Each structure stands twice: as C-alpha cells, then as structure tokens.
Amino acid sequence: MKRRTVLKLTASALLAAGIFAGPAFAEGDVLKFGASAPKTGPLAGGSAVTHWPAIKLWVHDVNAAGGIKVGDKMMKVEVIEYDDRTSGEEAVKNIQRLINVDKVDFLIAPYGTGLNLATAPLIAKHGYPHIAVTAVTDKADEFVSRWPNSFWTLGTSTAFASSVADVLKTLRDKGVIGNKVAVVNVADAFGIELANAGKPALKEAGFEIVYDTSYPLGTQDLAPVISEAKKAAPDAFVGFSYPPDTFALTDQAKLADLKVGAFYVGVATAFPAYIGKFGGAAEGVLGAGGMNPDTPVMQAYLKRHKEVTGMDPDYWANPVTYASLEILKQAIERAGTIDRAKVIEQLKNGSFDTVVGTMTFDGNINRKFWTVGQWQNGVFQGVSSTGVGGEKEPVAKKGWN
Amino acid sequence: MSAFSGREIRVFLAAAALALAAALPLADQGYYLSLAVNVAMYAVLCTAWALFSGPTHYISLATAAFFGLGAYTVGLGIDTVPFAALIAIAGLVSAIVAALVGLATLRLSGVYFVIFTLGLAELTRQVVTWLQTNFTTGVGLYVFTDLAERHIYWMLLALGAAVYLSGWLIARSRLGFAMRIIGNDETVAAHVGIDTAVSKVLLFMISGAFIGMVGAILAPRFAYIEPPAAFNPMISFQVVIMALLGGSQRLWGPLVGVIPFTILFDFVSGQFPNHTNLMIGAAFMLVVYFIPNGIVGVMERLRLRLGLRKTPSASGQEKAA
C-alpha cells in the first residue's frame, strides 16, 4: 500500500512537473526548423549521405553548445522532418504543412534541383529564407530576381564543366596527357547541361574530342561505351555522369584497363561509397565537387560527423549543407530576432564563417565554390574551384590497381 | 416516377458536393488546400483510369506516360501558347499517343498489355529525353506562371466534373454497352458483331486524354519539369492501388478509394516519416485481405444485407466471382 502511494505521488509529481514546467519552458525557448526531403524514392540514396546526416549533426552541435542566441536568450533547436518521397507534389504539401500546421520558425531547403524549384514559390510567398544547396544551376540569377528570399550556394553547371577543361589543361601543360579526349554524358538534366558547356570549353582549350556519346539514365551495361572510347585511344576520359553510372563507368574502365592519364566521372565520385567500392583503383580519379579536407575546421568536422552520425560525409555537398545551416544560425543571431525579413536582410549583407571557409552572398549567390576534386592518397581533395583557395595540384591517373 | 426523382436527387447531391469542394479555398489556402489538390489530382487520375480499366479489366500502367506528356506539353509551350490552349493540346497529344499504342497493343490481352503499358511510360520518357538531348540545349523545362494553388485546384475540379460527365454519358452510349459485353466475354462480343479493337482504342484514348490534361494542369505546380519527375512510375502504381481500393466497377468507386488513401498516406508520412513505406505496405495488405472488392464492394454488401437491394450490378458480381 505504502509503496503504491509513494509511486503515485512520484508519478503525479513528475506529471505535474511535466505539465506545468515542461511545455511552458519549451514554448518560448525552442526554435522550430522544418525539413522536407527524400527519405524514399530515386533521390533517397543521395540525401541519406548528403542531406540528413548534415542536419542531424548541426542540431547536435548547436544544442550541445547551448542553442542559438536570439536577442538575450539562448534557444534550443528542434527539427520537424518529413519525407517528400522525391515527388514535387509531396514536397509542396510538406512545406505547406510545416509553415501552416507546425508553424515552424525556419525552413531547411529541400534536396535536389527539382524539389528546390517546386517549393521555391511557396517558400517565397511566406517570406522564409531559402538557402538552397543541392541545386547546381546556371539560372540562379534569374531565380533570385524571382524569389528574393532565395540563396544559392553550390555553384553553376557552366563553372563545373569549364573547370574540367582547366584541370585537363593543367595536366597537359605538365606533359601528363596529350590532346585527345573522350567525352560521354548521361542524357539527363545535369549531364546534358555539363556536356553542353564542357565540350566547347574543351575545344577552346585546344583539345580534340575523339569520342563523344550520351547514354540514357538508368543504362545498366556501359561496357560498349567504355570499349568504344578505348578504341578511340584517348589521353583523357570525361564522363558527366550520375551516381549509378559513375560507378558503372569506373567499373568498366577498370575491367577494360582503360589507359588514360586523366579519368573524370561526375556526381557521386565524392561519396565515401566510391572509395569503399574501388579502394586503390580510385586513386587519381577526378570527379565533381571537392573541398579542402586539410583545414583544422574540416578535420574536426569529418571526425565529429563520424562520431555523431556513425557515417562518413561525402566530400562535396554534405559540408555545404552543414555550412548553409551555420549561415542561417549566424544570420538569426546577428538579426537578434526571429523576424524572418530581418534574417534575410542579414543573409544578403553578411559574410559567414563555416566549415567550408568564409561564405559571402553576392546578389544572393555564393560565387566561390569547389568544382573538381581528385582522390589522392585515399582522400578526395579539391583541385579546382572558382576562387575558394587551398586547391591541390591535380596528378596523373596511374593505372587501375 | 421514383427512379426519376432518385436520379434528380443524385444529380443534386453531386452538384452540391462539387460546390462544397469548390468553396474549400475560401476556408483554407494553406496545408489543407495542398492536401485537397493531391486528393483532386488522384481522384481525376483514378476515375479517368477506371473509365478504361474498369469495364475492360485491362490493368493499364501507362498513367505516368500520359501524365508526363501533358506536363511536357505545357513545359514546351508555356512561353508562346495560352495555358488553356495547352491543356487542350495536352489532351489531344495524349489521345493520339493512346490511339497509336492502342492500335498496336489492344489486341494483346491480360498480362502482355500490363507489361507493355509499363514499358510505355519508360519508352516515352526516353524518347522525350532523346529529343531534348539532340534538338534542344537542356532537359529541364521551367514553367513559371501566376497561377496559385487554388486555381490549380479549381481546374482539377472542373476537369473531374468533365470526367464524371463523360463516364456517365459513355455508360449510356453504344460504346458503354459494347464495353460491358467485352469486359464480360470478349469472344462473345466479337461474335455479336462488336468491333472490339475499335471500342477499346476509343475508350483508351478518352482515358489517356484526361490523364494528359491532369499532367498539364499540374505542370505550373512543379515549376521545373524533368523526365524522372514527370514520368515517375510511382504515379502509375498509386493510381492502380487507389482505384482498386475504391473499386473500379462503379464510376464513383475510385473516388471513395482516393480520399481515404490520400489522407491515410498523409497521416502516416506525417507521423512516421522514417517508416512510411513499411506502414503503407502493412495498411495495403490489411486492405487487400479484409476488403478485396474495394470499398464499393463493402458498401454493396452492406446494402444487400440491409435489404435495400435495387438493381443487381452484373459486372460488379462478375468481378467479385
């Protein structure tokens, strides 16, 4: 009997504490962030490496440090997550729900070009800051004039493609490769945009394109592409590819022992799964993205990422996703309020310290970003950028063992 | 006398439901409107799908193909052609493609047709990509309009009304009668002098045209049209699942499947964002196990049990068997 009374008392005390203290405490001192991105569907694989772990780590880091300082009080961070199933209509509905039902204070941008664009008009209508990361596009200037609340961080397709030509030029000047290049691309948005910008850039740099083809998205067997490319005896191979074919092209090149001094493949080369699969054969492979993994800040980031999320980040968009959240936090702190218009004002006119270095928006667009990286001694080093600083020298691809 | 007034009541109820649905944006312009757009989209898609697949019992997985064609029509023409005209063109393009496909495949039966229509969505996607790769500079298309979500919603409602009216007229026409015979026994239909191929192709065209128009109406909501999103195969599968959940033997059958399914899906994805597929899979298995004939089947059984049975639906019984 007695014990039961004690239990009851304790329980009701706890309950009372929960009812009276808990919510009242939480209400004023928690900042709610909304996140809608793929957890299922075609883009789920990419967002599971690039998007979600960066968010998880940021929330962990911010709360461990006491929260975000708004005016004179510290506010903890809470994220409400929804799955958009990689579909535009779901993404729109999720953003609606986050804004109107959950009444979040801020939004974390969706994942992928299509989903960012599908939700942009809605986010703009409600005046939330929209810092897009995983949307590489040449139209960022047009988007900014349409949605002045939007910010674009990861770069333009033209810069990505012309940097490939720059890197090959550097290697040619070093005498590593000759003039003959094979160019292939996946017939999908990103691949086509890059190929259309990349081929003229290569020609302008004096390269001869000895093999040029495209293959449909989802092609399983890329052996013919590689064997045709091999017949043309190129000095360098450039593949503007997407994740599944990035792996398949590398696989076939390794099998066919494609002898080139430079081997470039597109999205996902920077993923930990790439070196996981190819190990030593990945050495010297060039790919889209990159970063400077040698700065102390980045070293600490890589270590913390592994500890908190249990996995390695990719060497490209994951740290930029984290950086976009750091930027949002700093803008809120500088504004000293959660008034979203004032936070946007801060974003437009500030420069921010992040894991990927200092980032500044010029006309709402980050103009300094990484474009090409290379696997060197098991690390994906940035070898070309639009002025970030800290680029390593590109080296020759020496065989596939 | 009583049958006539019964019909009057039903027409009145349908009009009242439509008016009520159309008034929704006045109450909420936010999340519930977005949810309603999704419900309206799948309601029109499923009903249009059931126009063809209901009476013929041919499961078509070509929904994504027509939907994508509609979206692309708008994406290609939005800068030069008025939007209303684009919706009409989208319907026309889809109908033409449906005719070509129908002429080639509707002689096939059952599983062959299913496989072919699944391939059709992929084929259309590849052809569109190939055309764009070789004749234009990019693959993504931007659709920027001043249309707000409520406009899209009202257009979908209007299209939905058109689909219902067409379905109602078809059921009372020679074509509808022919389809019921074909659905029950194609050999018999051919023997009594029905040109089965022409009938099926016609109906496939009507169904495809409506689906294409849905794709066109939704294009401004996507803002960015690219092949994987426009020709998303999930659309084809979801339409089949929802329509079968409702029951495809009645014109209003898919609707009673779409509404609970979309709301359930939304509830699950809101509550369990990391386990959506698992929960939906479990829900779907329960549905198939406990209500194999769809919600319409349950309702008809209830009506029988309550002794309110009026005219037995021949095709409905056929499906249950």
PDB file of N, CA and C in Angstrom, chain B residues 194-268:
ATOM      1  N   ILE B 194     -19.464  -6.815 -82.492  1.00  0.00           N
ATOM      2  CA  ILE B 194     -18.834  -5.603 -81.966  1.00  0.00           C
ATOM      3  C   ILE B 194     -17.393  -5.562 -82.439  1.00  0.00           C
ATOM      4  N   ASP B 195     -16.985  -4.405 -82.966  1.00  0.00           N
ATOM      5  CA  ASP B 195     -15.584  -4.254 -83.335  1.00  0.00           C
ATOM      6  C   ASP B 195     -14.801  -3.982 -82.045  1.00  0.00           C
ATOM      7  N   THR B 196     -14.311  -5.057 -81.434  1.00  0.00           N
ATOM      8  CA  THR B 196     -13.741  -4.919 -80.091  1.00  0.00           C
ATOM      9  C   THR B 196     -12.515  -4.007 -80.086  1.00  0.00           C
ATOM     10  N   ALA B 197     -11.673  -4.107 -81.117  1.00  0.00           N
ATOM     11  CA  ALA B 197     -10.453  -3.311 -81.133  1.00  0.00           C
ATOM     12  C   ALA B 197     -10.784  -1.820 -81.153  1.00  0.00           C
ATOM     13  N   VAL B 198     -11.679  -1.416 -82.049  1.00  0.00           N
ATOM     14  CA  VAL B 198     -12.033   0.000 -82.166  1.00  0.00           C
ATOM     15  C   VAL B 198     -12.631   0.511 -80.856  1.00  0.00           C
ATOM     16  N   SER B 199     -13.506  -0.278 -80.243  1.00  0.00           N
ATOM     17  CA  SER B 199     -14.133   0.161 -78.999  1.00  0.00           C
ATOM     18  C   SER B 199     -13.088   0.383 -77.916  1.00  0.00           C
ATOM     19  N   LYS B 200     -12.171  -0.573 -77.798  1.00  0.00           N
ATOM     20  CA  LYS B 200     -11.169  -0.464 -76.737  1.00  0.00           C
ATOM     21  C   LYS B 200     -10.253   0.722 -76.985  1.00  0.00           C
ATOM     22  N   VAL B 201      -9.843   0.895 -78.252  1.00  0.00           N
ATOM     23  CA  VAL B 201      -8.933   2.001 -78.556  1.00  0.00           C
ATOM     24  C   VAL B 201      -9.609   3.339 -78.255  1.00  0.00           C
ATOM     25  N   LEU B 202     -10.890   3.463 -78.640  1.00  0.00           N
ATOM     26  CA  LEU B 202     -11.609   4.713 -78.371  1.00  0.00           C
ATOM     27  C   LEU B 202     -11.604   5.046 -76.885  1.00  0.00           C
ATOM     28  N   LEU B 203     -11.916   4.058 -76.096  1.00  0.00           N
ATOM     29  CA  LEU B 203     -12.017   4.288 -74.659  1.00  0.00           C
ATOM     30  C   LEU B 203     -10.640   4.608 -74.053  1.00  0.00           C
ATOM     31  N   PHE B 204      -9.618   3.926 -74.563  1.00  0.00           N
ATOM     32  CA  PHE B 204      -8.249   4.166 -74.100  1.00  0.00           C
ATOM     33  C   PHE B 204      -7.842   5.611 -74.409  1.00  0.00           C
ATOM     34  N   MET B 205      -8.275   6.097 -75.598  1.00  0.00           N
ATOM     35  CA  MET B 205      -7.954   7.471 -75.988  1.00  0.00           C
ATOM     36  C   MET B 205      -8.611   8.480 -75.040  1.00  0.00           C
ATOM     37  N   ILE B 206      -9.893   8.237 -74.731  1.00  0.00           N
ATOM     38  CA  ILE B 206     -10.601   9.171 -73.851  1.00  0.00           C
ATOM     39  C   ILE B 206      -9.931   9.211 -72.491  1.00  0.00           C
ATOM     40  N   SER B 207      -9.643   8.017 -71.960  1.00  0.00           N
ATOM     41  CA  SER B 207      -8.991   7.906 -70.657  1.00  0.00           C
ATOM     42  C   SER B 207      -7.628   8.597 -70.668  1.00  0.00           C
ATOM     43  N   GLY B 208      -6.837   8.321 -71.716  1.00  0.00           N
ATOM     44  CA  GLY B 208      -5.498   8.907 -71.822  1.00  0.00           C
ATOM     45  C   GLY B 208      -5.545  10.419 -71.930  1.00  0.00           C
ATOM     46  N   ALA B 209      -6.514  10.936 -72.682  1.00  0.00           N
ATOM     47  CA  ALA B 209      -6.618  12.384 -72.873  1.00  0.00           C
ATOM     48  C   ALA B 209      -6.843  13.076 -71.538  1.00  0.00           C
ATOM     49  N   PHE B 210      -7.731  12.520 -70.716  1.00  0.00           N
ATOM     50  CA  PHE B 210      -8.000  13.142 -69.408  1.00  0.00           C
ATOM     51  C   PHE B 210      -6.756  13.117 -68.526  1.00  0.00           C
ATOM     52  N   ILE B 211      -6.033  11.991 -68.559  1.00  0.00           N
ATOM     53  CA  ILE B 211      -4.823  11.882 -67.726  1.00  0.00           C
ATOM     54  C   ILE B 211      -3.781  12.902 -68.180  1.00  0.00           C
ATOM     55  N   GLY B 212      -3.647  13.062 -69.506  1.00  0.00           N
ATOM     56  CA  GLY B 212      -2.722  14.059 -70.039  1.00  0.00           C
ATOM     57  C   GLY B 212      -3.081  15.458 -69.573  1.00  0.00           C
ATOM     58  N   MET B 213      -4.386  15.747 -69.525  1.00  0.00           N
ATOM     59  CA  MET B 213      -4.814  17.076 -69.102  1.00  0.00           C
ATOM     60  C   MET B 213      -4.497  17.320 -67.618  1.00  0.00           C
ATOM     61  N   VAL B 214      -4.570  16.256 -66.811  1.00  0.00           N
ATOM     62  CA  VAL B 214      -4.185  16.414 -65.401  1.00  0.00           C
ATOM     63  C   VAL B 214      -2.713  16.813 -65.316  1.00  0.00           C
ATOM     64  N   GLY B 215      -1.867  16.122 -66.108  1.00  0.00           N
ATOM     65  CA  GLY B 215      -0.440  16.453 -66.124  1.00  0.00           C
ATOM     66  C   GLY B 215      -0.219  17.902 -66.507  1.00  0.00           C
ATOM     67  N   ALA B 216      -0.993  18.382 -67.491  1.00  0.00           N
ATOM     68  CA  ALA B 216      -0.851  19.768 -67.950  1.00  0.00           C
ATOM     69  C   ALA B 216      -1.232  20.743 -66.841  1.00  0.00           C
ATOM     70  N   ILE B 217      -2.338  20.458 -66.164  1.00  0.00           N
ATOM     71  CA  ILE B 217      -2.810  21.378 -65.115  1.00  0.00           C
ATOM     72  C   ILE B 217      -1.806  21.451 -63.976  1.00  0.00           C
ATOM     73  N   LEU B 218      -1.135  20.322 -63.679  1.00  0.00           N
ATOM     74  CA  LEU B 218      -0.226  20.307 -62.541  1.00  0.00           C
ATOM     75  C   LEU B 218       1.164  20.856 -62.853  1.00  0.00           C
ATOM     76  N   ALA B 219       1.467  21.020 -64.152  1.00  0.00           N
ATOM     77  CA  ALA B 219       2.814  21.470 -64.525  1.00  0.00           C
ATOM     78  C   ALA B 219       3.228  22.764 -63.813  1.00  0.00           C
ATOM     79  N   PRO B 220       2.350  23.783 -63.708  1.00  0.00           N
ATOM     80  CA  PRO B 220       2.786  25.008 -63.028  1.00  0.00           C
ATOM     81  C   PRO B 220       3.126  24.780 -61.557  1.00  0.00           C
ATOM     82  N   ARG B 221       2.559  23.720 -60.970  1.00  0.00           N
ATOM     83  CA  ARG B 221       2.842  23.453 -59.567  1.00  0.00           C
ATOM     84  C   ARG B 221       4.253  22.896 -59.387  1.00  0.00           C
ATOM     85  N   PHE B 222       4.760  22.186 -60.423  1.00  0.00           N
ATOM     86  CA  PHE B 222       6.106  21.628 -60.327  1.00  0.00           C
ATOM     87  C   PHE B 222       7.169  22.696 -60.577  1.00  0.00           C
ATOM     88  N   ALA B 223       6.819  23.694 -61.400  1.00  0.00           N
ATOM     89  CA  ALA B 223       7.727  24.786 -61.777  1.00  0.00           C
ATOM     90  C   ALA B 223       8.916  24.304 -62.617  1.00  0.00           C
ATOM     91  N   TYR B 224       9.448  23.138 -62.283  1.00  0.00           N
ATOM     92  CA  TYR B 224      10.595  22.614 -63.019  1.00  0.00           C
ATOM     93  C   TYR B 224      10.222  21.221 -63.509  1.00  0.00           C
ATOM     94  N   ILE B 225      10.186  21.051 -64.827  1.00  0.00           N
ATOM     95  CA  ILE B 225       9.742  19.777 -65.388  1.00  0.00           C
ATOM     96  C   ILE B 225      10.958  19.008 -65.884  1.00  0.00           C
ATOM     97  N   GLU B 226      11.202  17.834 -65.344  1.00  0.00           N
ATOM     98  CA  GLU B 226      12.278  16.996 -65.851  1.00  0.00           C
ATOM     99  C   GLU B 226      11.755  15.565 -65.961  1.00  0.00           C
ATOM    100  N   PRO B 227      12.346  14.788 -66.880  1.00  0.00           N
ATOM    101  CA  PRO B 227      11.772  13.470 -67.170  1.00  0.00           C
ATOM    102  C   PRO B 227      11.534  12.574 -65.947  1.00  0.00           C
ATOM    103  N   PRO B 228      12.475  12.433 -65.018  1.00  0.00           N
ATOM    104  CA  PRO B 228      12.212  11.474 -63.923  1.00  0.00           C
ATOM    105  C   PRO B 228      11.006  11.866 -63.071  1.00  0.00           C
ATOM    106  N   ALA B 229      10.755  13.167 -62.928  1.00  0.00           N
ATOM    107  CA  ALA B 229       9.616  13.595 -62.117  1.00  0.00           C
ATOM    108  C   ALA B 229       8.317  13.500 -62.908  1.00  0.00           C
ATOM    109  N   ALA B 230       8.368  13.933 -64.174  1.00  0.00           N
ATOM    110  CA  ALA B 230       7.142  13.941 -64.979  1.00  0.00           C
ATOM    111  C   ALA B 230       6.685  12.521 -65.296  1.00  0.00           C
ATOM    112  N   PHE B 231       7.639  11.630 -65.555  1.00  0.00           N
ATOM    113  CA  PHE B 231       7.271  10.247 -65.907  1.00  0.00           C
ATOM    114  C   PHE B 231       7.527   9.310 -64.729  1.00  0.00           C
ATOM    115  N   ASN B 232       7.284   9.786 -63.527  1.00  0.00           N
ATOM    116  CA  ASN B 232       7.518   8.988 -62.321  1.00  0.00           C
ATOM    117  C   ASN B 232       6.620   7.747 -62.301  1.00  0.00           C
ATOM    118  N   PRO B 233       7.211   6.546 -62.375  1.00  0.00           N
ATOM    119  CA  PRO B 233       6.369   5.336 -62.435  1.00  0.00           C
ATOM    120  C   PRO B 233       5.477   5.148 -61.210  1.00  0.00           C
ATOM    121  N   MET B 234       5.847   5.775 -60.085  1.00  0.00           N
ATOM    122  CA  MET B 234       5.029   5.653 -58.879  1.00  0.00           C
ATOM    123  C   MET B 234       3.596   6.122 -59.126  1.00  0.00           C
ATOM    124  N   ILE B 235       3.448   7.129 -60.002  1.00  0.00           N
ATOM    125  CA  ILE B 235       2.108   7.639 -60.295  1.00  0.00           C
ATOM    126  C   ILE B 235       1.235   6.509 -60.838  1.00  0.00           C
ATOM    127  N   SER B 236       1.804   5.741 -61.776  1.00  0.00           N
ATOM    128  CA  SER B 236       1.028   4.652 -62.378  1.00  0.00           C
ATOM    129  C   SER B 236       0.571   3.654 -61.324  1.00  0.00           C
ATOM    130  N   PHE B 237       1.495   3.299 -60.419  1.00  0.00           N
ATOM    131  CA  PHE B 237       1.157   2.277 -59.423  1.00  0.00           C
ATOM    132  C   PHE B 237       0.158   2.798 -58.399  1.00  0.00           C
ATOM    133  N   GLN B 238       0.372   4.025 -57.949  1.00  0.00           N
ATOM    134  CA  GLN B 238      -0.544   4.571 -56.945  1.00  0.00           C
ATOM    135  C   GLN B 238      -1.954   4.668 -57.488  1.00  0.00           C
ATOM    136  N   VAL B 239      -2.069   5.046 -58.758  1.00  0.00           N
ATOM    137  CA  VAL B 239      -3.397   5.162 -59.351  1.00  0.00           C
ATOM    138  C   VAL B 239      -4.097   3.799 -59.337  1.00  0.00           C
ATOM    139  N   VAL B 240      -3.367   2.763 -59.706  1.00  0.00           N
ATOM    140  CA  VAL B 240      -3.974   1.431 -59.716  1.00  0.00           C
ATOM    141  C   VAL B 240      -4.398   1.018 -58.303  1.00  0.00           C
ATOM    142  N   ILE B 241      -3.498   1.240 -57.343  1.00  0.00           N
ATOM    143  CA  ILE B 241      -3.795   0.832 -55.966  1.00  0.00           C
ATOM    144  C   ILE B 241      -5.029   1.557 -55.433  1.00  0.00           C
ATOM    145  N   MET B 242      -5.057   2.875 -55.630  1.00  0.00           N
ATOM    146  CA  MET B 242      -6.185   3.651 -55.104  1.00  0.00           C
ATOM    147  C   MET B 242      -7.491   3.276 -55.795  1.00  0.00           C
ATOM    148  N   ALA B 243      -7.432   3.110 -57.115  1.00  0.00           N
ATOM    149  CA  ALA B 243      -8.662   2.796 -57.844  1.00  0.00           C
ATOM    150  C   ALA B 243      -9.193   1.435 -57.415  1.00  0.00           C
ATOM    151  N   LEU B 244      -8.285   0.481 -57.225  1.00  0.00           N
ATOM    152  CA  LEU B 244      -8.734  -0.852 -56.817  1.00  0.00           C
ATOM    153  C   LEU B 244      -9.244  -0.843 -55.383  1.00  0.00           C
ATOM    154  N   LEU B 245      -8.634   0.004 -54.546  1.00  0.00           N
ATOM    155  CA  LEU B 245      -9.103   0.115 -53.173  1.00  0.00           C
ATOM    156  C   LEU B 245     -10.549   0.595 -53.155  1.00  0.00           C
ATOM    157  N   GLY B 246     -10.839   1.562 -54.022  1.00  0.00           N
ATOM    158  CA  GLY B 246     -12.211   2.068 -54.091  1.00  0.00           C
ATOM    159  C   GLY B 246     -13.126   1.062 -54.755  1.00  0.00           C
ATOM    160  N   GLY B 247     -12.671   0.523 -55.860  1.00  0.00           N
ATOM    161  CA  GLY B 247     -13.498  -0.377 -56.663  1.00  0.00           C
ATOM    162  C   GLY B 247     -13.705   0.272 -58.018  1.00  0.00           C
ATOM    163  N   SER B 248     -13.318  -0.449 -59.083  1.00  0.00           N
ATOM    164  CA  SER B 248     -13.328   0.195 -60.391  1.00  0.00           C
ATOM    165  C   SER B 248     -14.587  -0.107 -61.195  1.00  0.00           C
ATOM    166  N   GLN B 249     -15.541  -0.785 -60.566  1.00  0.00           N
ATOM    167  CA  GLN B 249     -16.732  -1.164 -61.333  1.00  0.00           C
ATOM    168  C   GLN B 249     -17.783  -0.068 -61.352  1.00  0.00           C
ATOM    169  N   ARG B 250     -17.630   0.891 -60.498  1.00  0.00           N
ATOM    170  CA  ARG B 250     -18.576   1.997 -60.452  1.00  0.00           C
ATOM    171  C   ARG B 250     -17.848   3.274 -60.784  1.00  0.00           C
ATOM    172  N   LEU B 251     -18.531   4.211 -61.365  1.00  0.00           N
ATOM    173  CA  LEU B 251     -17.898   5.459 -61.750  1.00  0.00           C
ATOM    174  C   LEU B 251     -17.341   6.187 -60.525  1.00  0.00           C
ATOM    175  N   TRP B 252     -18.091   6.137 -59.442  1.00  0.00           N
ATOM    176  CA  TRP B 252     -17.645   6.858 -58.247  1.00  0.00           C
ATOM    177  C   TRP B 252     -16.746   5.996 -57.360  1.00  0.00           C
ATOM    178  N   GLY B 253     -16.489   4.755 -57.782  1.00  0.00           N
ATOM    179  CA  GLY B 253     -15.675   3.835 -56.983  1.00  0.00           C
ATOM    180  C   GLY B 253     -14.290   4.373 -56.648  1.00  0.00           C
ATOM    181  N   PRO B 254     -13.520   4.796 -57.678  1.00  0.00           N
ATOM    182  CA  PRO B 254     -12.164   5.267 -57.382  1.00  0.00           C
ATOM    183  C   PRO B 254     -12.147   6.412 -56.367  1.00  0.00           C
ATOM    184  N   LEU B 255     -13.180   7.262 -56.425  1.00  0.00           N
ATOM    185  CA  LEU B 255     -13.211   8.412 -55.530  1.00  0.00           C
ATOM    186  C   LEU B 255     -13.210   7.984 -54.062  1.00  0.00           C
ATOM    187  N   VAL B 256     -14.004   6.957 -53.734  1.00  0.00           N
ATOM    188  CA  VAL B 256     -14.047   6.531 -52.326  1.00  0.00           C
ATOM    189  C   VAL B 256     -12.775   5.808 -51.922  1.00  0.00           C
ATOM    190  N   GLY B 257     -11.934   5.443 -52.929  1.00  0.00           N
ATOM    191  CA  GLY B 257     -10.633   4.890 -52.589  1.00  0.00           C
ATOM    192  C   GLY B 257      -9.603   5.994 -52.391  1.00  0.00           C
ATOM    193  N   VAL B 258      -9.677   6.990 -53.272  1.00  0.00           N
ATOM    194  CA  VAL B 258      -8.666   8.050 -53.270  1.00  0.00           C
ATOM    195  C   VAL B 258      -8.690   8.846 -51.969  1.00  0.00           C
ATOM    196  N   ILE B 259      -9.870   9.230 -51.543  1.00  0.00           N
ATOM    197  CA  ILE B 259      -9.956  10.137 -50.385  1.00  0.00           C
ATOM    198  C   ILE B 259      -9.358   9.501 -49.127  1.00  0.00           C
ATOM    199  N   PRO B 260      -9.809   8.300 -48.720  1.00  0.00           N
ATOM    200  CA  PRO B 260      -9.179   7.728 -47.520  1.00  0.00           C
ATOM    201  C   PRO B 260      -7.709   7.400 -47.717  1.00  0.00           C
ATOM    202  N   PHE B 261      -7.342   6.928 -48.909  1.00  0.00           N
ATOM    203  CA  PHE B 261      -5.951   6.519 -49.137  1.00  0.00           C
ATOM    204  C   PHE B 261      -5.018   7.720 -49.031  1.00  0.00           C
ATOM    205  N   THR B 262      -5.386   8.835 -49.681  1.00  0.00           N
ATOM    206  CA  THR B 262      -4.516  10.012 -49.656  1.00  0.00           C
ATOM    207  C   THR B 262      -4.389  10.544 -48.234  1.00  0.00           C
ATOM    208  N   ILE B 263      -5.507  10.569 -47.512  1.00  0.00           N
ATOM    209  CA  ILE B 263      -5.467  11.088 -46.145  1.00  0.00           C
ATOM    210  C   ILE B 263      -4.670  10.149 -45.240  1.00  0.00           C
ATOM    211  N   LEU B 264      -4.871   8.845 -45.430  1.00  0.00           N
ATOM    212  CA  LEU B 264      -4.117   7.863 -44.646  1.00  0.00           C
ATOM    213  C   LEU B 264      -2.621   7.987 -44.923  1.00  0.00           C
ATOM    214  N   PHE B 265      -2.301   8.075 -46.216  1.00  0.00           N
ATOM    215  CA  PHE B 265      -0.906   8.189 -46.632  1.00  0.00           C
ATOM    216  C   PHE B 265      -0.286   9.425 -45.993  1.00  0.00           C
ATOM    217  N   ASP B 266      -1.068  10.510 -45.998  1.00  0.00           N
ATOM    218  CA  ASP B 266      -0.569  11.755 -45.451  1.00  0.00           C
ATOM    219  C   ASP B 266      -0.373  11.666 -43.942  1.00  0.00           C
ATOM    220  N   PHE B 267      -1.320  11.048 -43.278  1.00  0.00           N
ATOM    221  CA  PHE B 267      -1.223  10.875 -41.830  1.00  0.00           C
ATOM    222  C   PHE B 267       0.012  10.050 -41.487  1.00  0.00           C
ATOM    223  N   VAL B 268       0.171   8.939 -42.211  1.00  0.00           N
ATOM    224  CA  VAL B 268       1.301   8.045 -41.934  1.00  0.00           C
ATOM    225  C   VAL B 268       2.623   8.757 -42.186  1.00  0.00           C
TER     226      VAL B 268
END
